[in-house]
Amino acid sequence: AQKVTQAQTEISVVEKEDVTLDCVYETRDTTYYLFWYKQPPSGELVFLIRRNSFDEQNEISGRYSWNFQKSTSSFNFTITASQVVDSAVYFCALSPSNSGYALNFGKGTSLLVTP
Amino acid sequence: DSGVTQTPKHLITATGQRVTLRCSPRSGDLSVYWYQQSLDQGLQFLIHYYNGEERAKGNILERFSAQQFPDLHSELNLSSLELGDSALYFCASTSPRGTGSKNEQFFGPGTRLTVL
């Protein structure tokens, strides 16, 4: 079975603080992909990053960084120097290779960044 | 703009009715995925079509069906609607394998269905 757990339901930070969103996944597949999507208040789903199970390199993109640790089945997302525009719901998703790459989403973490 | 279009944007209907949601994938994308986002269930995968053929089913009710047409647009049909079917329905498309894509799914803006 595939499962994604985002234990943090809501997080509230003040602008310029760093914040880490946790994601833990379960799968028996050896080949899979992990994703993060952002859903701002307007409702659309915006792709942020994709990682495959063989690539444990951390990635940084501007203020965003991702830490993939296969040993702990985690794929955490850090926003550095948060901004009000980062306020959104963030979803972690798992896509096993044998499911046609359908996404299994976590419940999401609602991030509120206040000025 | 992801390049994926969905119509209509909003739909309000009554219990017992039938509706059709439409999705046009990005130009060149052969795969279409449908997802349902509700307060109770979160974001759930419903069904996947690739080049006109059904490839995978998720938590799709028997009252729901989908198809993908030769021009690659897809329709999701919801029948005998219940109050609990009220949700945001997304479709997503992805590039064919071997095209250098990263398998990321590009989502449409969604159709918000309200069943009264």
mmCIF file of C-alpha atoms in Angstrom:
data_model
loop_
_atom_site.group_PDB
_atom_site.id
_atom_site.type_symbol
_atom_site.label_atom_id
_atom_site.label_comp_id
_atom_site.label_asym_id
_atom_site.label_seq_id
_atom_site.Cartn_x
_atom_site.Cartn_y
_atom_site.Cartn_z
ATOM 1 C CA ALA A 1 0.000 0.000 0.000
ATOM 2 C CA GLN A 2 1.081 3.546 -0.650
ATOM 3 C CA LYS A 3 0.722 6.192 1.993
ATOM 4 C CA VAL A 4 1.879 9.747 2.506
ATOM 5 C CA THR A 5 1.736 11.370 5.910
ATOM 6 C CA GLN A 6 1.975 15.085 6.493
ATOM 7 C CA ALA A 7 1.678 15.292 10.233
ATOM 8 C CA GLN A 8 1.560 19.081 10.372
ATOM 9 C CA THR A 9 -1.960 20.191 9.586
ATOM 10 C CA GLU A 10 -1.356 23.917 10.015
ATOM 11 C CA ILE A 11 1.735 26.017 10.538
ATOM 12 C CA SER A 12 1.849 29.720 11.224
ATOM 13 C CA VAL A 13 5.063 31.732 10.986
ATOM 14 C CA VAL A 14 6.064 35.346 10.834
ATOM 15 C CA GLU A 15 7.587 36.654 7.648
ATOM 16 C CA LYS A 16 11.326 35.962 7.239
ATOM 17 C CA GLU A 17 11.234 32.912 9.468
ATOM 18 C CA ASP A 18 12.396 29.591 8.065
ATOM 19 C CA VAL A 19 9.848 26.795 8.039
ATOM 20 C CA THR A 20 10.094 23.074 7.330
ATOM 21 C CA LEU A 21 7.183 20.996 6.125
ATOM 22 C CA ASP A 22 7.451 17.311 6.913
ATOM 23 C CA CYS A 23 6.516 14.429 4.656
ATOM 24 C CA VAL A 24 6.827 10.736 5.453
ATOM 25 C CA TYR A 25 5.863 8.079 2.957
ATOM 26 C CA GLU A 26 5.282 4.342 2.826
ATOM 27 C CA THR A 27 5.688 2.131 -0.200
ATOM 28 C CA ARG A 28 6.905 -1.335 -1.039
ATOM 29 C CA ASP A 29 7.980 -0.309 -4.493
ATOM 30 C CA THR A 30 11.661 0.153 -5.153
ATOM 31 C CA THR A 31 11.057 2.654 -7.922
ATOM 32 C CA TYR A 32 8.892 5.619 -7.138
ATOM 33 C CA TYR A 33 8.704 9.366 -7.412
ATOM 34 C CA LEU A 34 8.057 12.008 -4.817
ATOM 35 C CA PHE A 35 6.535 15.388 -5.456
ATOM 36 C CA TRP A 36 5.627 18.612 -3.742
ATOM 37 C CA TYR A 37 2.744 20.749 -4.953
ATOM 38 C CA LYS A 38 1.557 24.133 -3.754
ATOM 39 C CA GLN A 39 -2.107 25.115 -3.650
ATOM 40 C CA PRO A 40 -2.504 28.873 -3.079
ATOM 41 C CA PRO A 41 -5.838 30.351 -2.004
ATOM 42 C CA SER A 42 -6.837 30.671 -5.654
ATOM 43 C CA GLY A 43 -7.076 26.867 -5.751
ATOM 44 C CA GLU A 44 -4.791 25.738 -8.540
ATOM 45 C CA LEU A 45 -2.146 23.072 -7.941
ATOM 46 C CA VAL A 46 1.350 24.224 -8.751
ATOM 47 C CA PHE A 47 4.160 21.743 -9.282
ATOM 48 C CA LEU A 48 7.258 22.484 -7.170
ATOM 49 C CA ILE A 49 9.589 19.510 -7.390
ATOM 50 C CA ARG A 50 9.929 15.871 -8.385
ATOM 51 C CA ARG A 51 12.434 13.363 -7.014
ATOM 52 C CA ASN A 52 12.944 9.759 -8.027
ATOM 53 C CA SER A 53 13.777 7.045 -5.535
ATOM 54 C CA PHE A 54 17.322 6.652 -6.818
ATOM 55 C CA ASP A 55 18.276 10.259 -6.402
ATOM 56 C CA GLU A 56 18.859 11.253 -2.810
ATOM 57 C CA GLN A 57 20.597 14.495 -3.593
ATOM 58 C CA ASN A 58 19.137 17.432 -1.803
ATOM 59 C CA GLU A 59 17.955 20.250 -3.981
ATOM 60 C CA ILE A 60 17.818 23.978 -3.581
ATOM 61 C CA SER A 61 15.816 26.338 -5.713
ATOM 62 C CA GLY A 62 15.964 29.893 -4.509
ATOM 63 C CA ARG A 63 14.379 30.020 -1.069
ATOM 64 C CA TYR A 64 13.112 26.448 -1.392
ATOM 65 C CA SER A 65 15.064 23.352 -0.490
ATOM 66 C CA TRP A 66 14.193 19.692 -0.227
ATOM 67 C CA ASN A 67 15.751 16.963 1.890
ATOM 68 C CA PHE A 68 15.126 13.408 0.683
ATOM 69 C CA GLN A 69 16.183 10.655 3.088
ATOM 70 C CA LYS A 70 15.358 7.160 1.947
ATOM 71 C CA SER A 71 16.519 5.652 5.231
ATOM 72 C CA THR A 72 13.732 7.435 7.085
ATOM 73 C CA SER A 73 11.270 7.547 4.144
ATOM 74 C CA SER A 74 11.067 11.292 4.400
ATOM 75 C CA PHE A 75 10.990 14.085 1.868
ATOM 76 C CA ASN A 76 10.935 17.353 3.772
ATOM 77 C CA PHE A 77 10.527 20.811 2.314
ATOM 78 C CA THR A 78 12.093 23.942 3.760
ATOM 79 C CA ILE A 79 11.228 27.521 2.910
ATOM 80 C CA THR A 80 13.929 29.970 3.932
ATOM 81 C CA ALA A 81 13.042 33.543 4.793
ATOM 82 C CA SER A 82 9.343 32.945 4.296
ATOM 83 C CA GLN A 83 7.171 35.556 2.612
ATOM 84 C CA VAL A 84 3.470 36.296 2.768
ATOM 85 C CA VAL A 85 3.102 34.952 -0.778
ATOM 86 C CA ASP A 86 4.214 31.563 0.490
ATOM 87 C CA SER A 87 0.904 31.214 2.324
ATOM 88 C CA ALA A 88 -0.751 28.178 0.777
ATOM 89 C CA VAL A 89 -1.503 24.529 1.317
ATOM 90 C CA TYR A 90 1.435 22.325 0.445
ATOM 91 C CA PHE A 91 0.975 18.735 -0.629
ATOM 92 C CA CYS A 92 3.509 15.962 -0.703
ATOM 93 C CA ALA A 93 2.733 13.126 -3.129
ATOM 94 C CA LEU A 94 4.048 9.671 -3.921
ATOM 95 C CA SER A 95 3.921 8.113 -7.360
ATOM 96 C CA PRO A 96 4.911 4.447 -7.623
ATOM 97 C CA SER A 97 6.169 3.359 -11.000
ATOM 98 C CA ASN A 98 3.697 0.470 -11.226
ATOM 99 C CA SER A 99 0.570 2.592 -10.865
ATOM 100 C CA GLY A 100 0.790 4.525 -14.092
ATOM 101 C CA TYR A 101 2.353 7.306 -12.081
ATOM 102 C CA ALA A 102 -0.868 8.330 -10.408
ATOM 103 C CA LEU A 103 -0.234 10.573 -7.438
ATOM 104 C CA ASN A 104 -1.008 9.552 -3.866
ATOM 105 C CA PHE A 105 -1.304 12.779 -1.939
ATOM 106 C CA GLY A 106 -0.849 13.520 1.719
ATOM 107 C CA LYS A 107 -3.517 15.539 3.525
ATOM 108 C CA GLY A 108 -1.547 18.721 3.059
ATOM 109 C CA THR A 109 -0.028 21.311 5.380
ATOM 110 C CA SER A 110 -1.601 24.731 5.496
ATOM 111 C CA LEU A 111 1.083 27.380 5.857
ATOM 112 C CA LEU A 112 0.199 30.887 6.957
ATOM 113 C CA VAL A 113 2.889 33.527 6.780
ATOM 114 C CA THR A 114 1.997 36.771 8.524
ATOM 115 C CA PRO A 115 3.735 40.122 8.096
ATOM 116 C CA ASP B 1 -0.997 28.793 -16.720
ATOM 117 C CA SER B 2 -0.343 25.053 -16.873
ATOM 118 C CA GLY B 3 -1.774 24.621 -20.362
ATOM 119 C CA VAL B 4 -4.444 22.223 -19.091
ATOM 120 C CA THR B 5 -7.982 23.516 -19.463
ATOM 121 C CA GLN B 6 -11.094 22.424 -17.632
ATOM 122 C CA THR B 7 -14.705 23.378 -18.152
ATOM 123 C CA PRO B 8 -16.883 24.430 -16.563
ATOM 124 C CA LYS B 9 -15.202 26.264 -13.731
ATOM 125 C CA HIS B 10 -18.218 25.974 -11.468
ATOM 126 C CA LEU B 11 -21.188 23.648 -11.567
ATOM 127 C CA ILE B 12 -24.193 23.655 -9.275
ATOM 128 C CA THR B 13 -26.704 20.863 -9.547
ATOM 129 C CA ALA B 14 -29.160 18.825 -7.539
ATOM 130 C CA THR B 15 -28.992 15.370 -6.035
ATOM 131 C CA GLY B 16 -29.772 12.600 -8.444
ATOM 132 C CA GLN B 17 -28.601 14.536 -11.479
ATOM 133 C CA ARG B 18 -25.822 13.739 -13.940
ATOM 134 C CA VAL B 19 -23.011 16.064 -14.998
ATOM 135 C CA THR B 20 -20.058 15.958 -17.366
ATOM 136 C CA LEU B 21 -16.733 17.610 -16.659
ATOM 137 C CA ARG B 22 -14.371 18.276 -19.507
ATOM 138 C CA CYS B 23 -10.584 18.420 -19.646
ATOM 139 C CA SER B 24 -8.174 19.293 -22.433
ATOM 140 C CA PRO B 25 -4.578 18.261 -21.751
ATOM 141 C CA ARG B 26 -1.495 20.237 -22.699
ATOM 142 C CA SER B 27 -0.616 20.067 -26.354
ATOM 143 C CA GLY B 28 1.235 16.806 -27.009
ATOM 144 C CA ASP B 29 0.392 15.168 -23.684
ATOM 145 C CA LEU B 30 -1.175 11.734 -24.038
ATOM 146 C CA SER B 31 -1.983 11.049 -20.391
ATOM 147 C CA VAL B 32 -4.919 12.468 -18.491
ATOM 148 C CA TYR B 33 -5.485 11.893 -14.780
ATOM 149 C CA TRP B 34 -8.589 12.821 -12.809
ATOM 150 C CA TYR B 35 -8.511 13.697 -9.114
ATOM 151 C CA GLN B 36 -11.152 14.662 -6.585
ATOM 152 C CA GLN B 37 -10.453 17.081 -3.752
ATOM 153 C CA SER B 38 -12.947 17.112 -0.907
ATOM 154 C CA LEU B 39 -12.760 18.195 2.708
ATOM 155 C CA ASP B 40 -13.388 14.641 3.912
ATOM 156 C CA GLN B 41 -11.106 12.672 1.628
ATOM 157 C CA GLY B 42 -8.474 15.188 0.597
ATOM 158 C CA LEU B 43 -6.955 14.812 -2.859
ATOM 159 C CA GLN B 44 -7.748 11.412 -4.333
ATOM 160 C CA PHE B 45 -6.790 9.841 -7.614
ATOM 161 C CA LEU B 46 -9.800 8.698 -9.608
ATOM 162 C CA ILE B 47 -8.686 7.401 -12.992
ATOM 163 C CA HIS B 48 -5.925 7.574 -15.602
ATOM 164 C CA TYR B 49 -6.200 7.461 -19.375
ATOM 165 C CA TYR B 50 -3.355 7.186 -21.833
ATOM 166 C CA ASN B 51 -3.956 7.834 -25.514
ATOM 167 C CA GLY B 52 -7.584 6.824 -25.279
ATOM 168 C CA GLU B 53 -7.166 3.764 -23.101
ATOM 169 C CA GLU B 54 -7.898 3.387 -19.419
ATOM 170 C CA ARG B 55 -4.639 2.647 -17.588
ATOM 171 C CA ALA B 56 -5.389 2.770 -13.884
ATOM 172 C CA LYS B 57 -8.286 3.230 -11.518
ATOM 173 C CA GLY B 58 -8.170 4.694 -8.084
ATOM 174 C CA ASN B 59 -11.013 5.417 -5.679
ATOM 175 C CA ILE B 60 -13.573 6.022 -8.391
ATOM 176 C CA LEU B 61 -17.189 5.242 -7.596
ATOM 177 C CA GLU B 62 -19.228 3.058 -9.922
ATOM 178 C CA ARG B 63 -21.518 6.046 -10.501
ATOM 179 C CA PHE B 64 -18.566 7.831 -12.087
ATOM 180 C CA SER B 65 -17.062 7.073 -15.457
ATOM 181 C CA ALA B 66 -14.581 8.677 -17.787
ATOM 182 C CA GLN B 67 -13.312 8.467 -21.301
ATOM 183 C CA GLN B 68 -10.609 9.979 -23.457
ATOM 184 C CA PHE B 69 -11.409 10.864 -27.025
ATOM 185 C CA PRO B 70 -9.253 10.655 -30.174
ATOM 186 C CA ASP B 71 -8.388 14.334 -29.872
ATOM 187 C CA LEU B 72 -7.114 13.461 -26.356
ATOM 188 C CA HIS B 73 -9.585 15.538 -24.410
ATOM 189 C CA SER B 74 -11.239 13.686 -21.573
ATOM 190 C CA GLU B 75 -14.627 13.770 -19.901
ATOM 191 C CA LEU B 76 -15.576 12.682 -16.414
ATOM 192 C CA ASN B 77 -19.215 11.715 -16.040
ATOM 193 C CA LEU B 78 -20.789 11.790 -12.600
ATOM 194 C CA SER B 79 -24.280 10.348 -12.231
ATOM 195 C CA SER B 80 -26.875 9.898 -9.485
ATOM 196 C CA LEU B 81 -25.160 12.708 -7.683
ATOM 197 C CA GLU B 82 -25.133 12.832 -3.909
ATOM 198 C CA LEU B 83 -24.350 15.670 -1.525
ATOM 199 C CA GLY B 84 -21.017 14.023 -0.760
ATOM 200 C CA ASP B 85 -19.924 14.354 -4.375
ATOM 201 C CA SER B 86 -19.499 18.081 -3.883
ATOM 202 C CA ALA B 87 -15.812 18.656 -4.439
ATOM 203 C CA LEU B 88 -13.154 20.210 -6.614
ATOM 204 C CA TYR B 89 -12.347 17.956 -9.563
ATOM 205 C CA PHE B 90 -8.957 18.318 -11.148
ATOM 206 C CA CYS B 91 -7.527 16.845 -14.255
ATOM 207 C CA ALA B 92 -3.831 16.672 -14.950
ATOM 208 C CA SER B 93 -1.733 15.751 -17.936
ATOM 209 C CA THR B 94 1.805 14.592 -18.344
ATOM 210 C CA SER B 95 4.167 14.168 -21.254
ATOM 211 C CA PRO B 96 4.800 10.798 -22.852
ATOM 212 C CA ARG B 97 7.726 8.789 -21.547
ATOM 213 C CA GLY B 98 10.964 9.233 -23.350
ATOM 214 C CA THR B 99 10.316 12.838 -24.180
ATOM 215 C CA GLY B 100 12.608 14.092 -21.483
ATOM 216 C CA SER B 101 9.732 14.967 -19.228
ATOM 217 C CA LYS B 102 10.122 14.583 -15.537
ATOM 218 C CA ASN B 103 6.721 12.898 -15.134
ATOM 219 C CA GLU B 104 5.415 15.901 -13.323
ATOM 220 C CA GLN B 105 1.701 16.239 -13.704
ATOM 221 C CA PHE B 106 0.389 19.596 -14.816
ATOM 222 C CA PHE B 107 -2.950 20.365 -13.271
ATOM 223 C CA GLY B 108 -5.881 22.244 -14.690
ATOM 224 C CA PRO B 109 -7.670 24.926 -12.659
ATOM 225 C CA GLY B 110 -10.333 22.470 -11.532
ATOM 226 C CA THR B 111 -14.106 22.302 -11.691
ATOM 227 C CA ARG B 112 -15.914 23.050 -8.467
ATOM 228 C CA LEU B 113 -19.020 20.903 -8.226
ATOM 229 C CA THR B 114 -21.722 21.754 -5.727
ATOM 230 C CA VAL B 115 -24.547 19.292 -5.249
ATOM 231 C CA LEU B 116 -27.586 20.734 -3.467
#
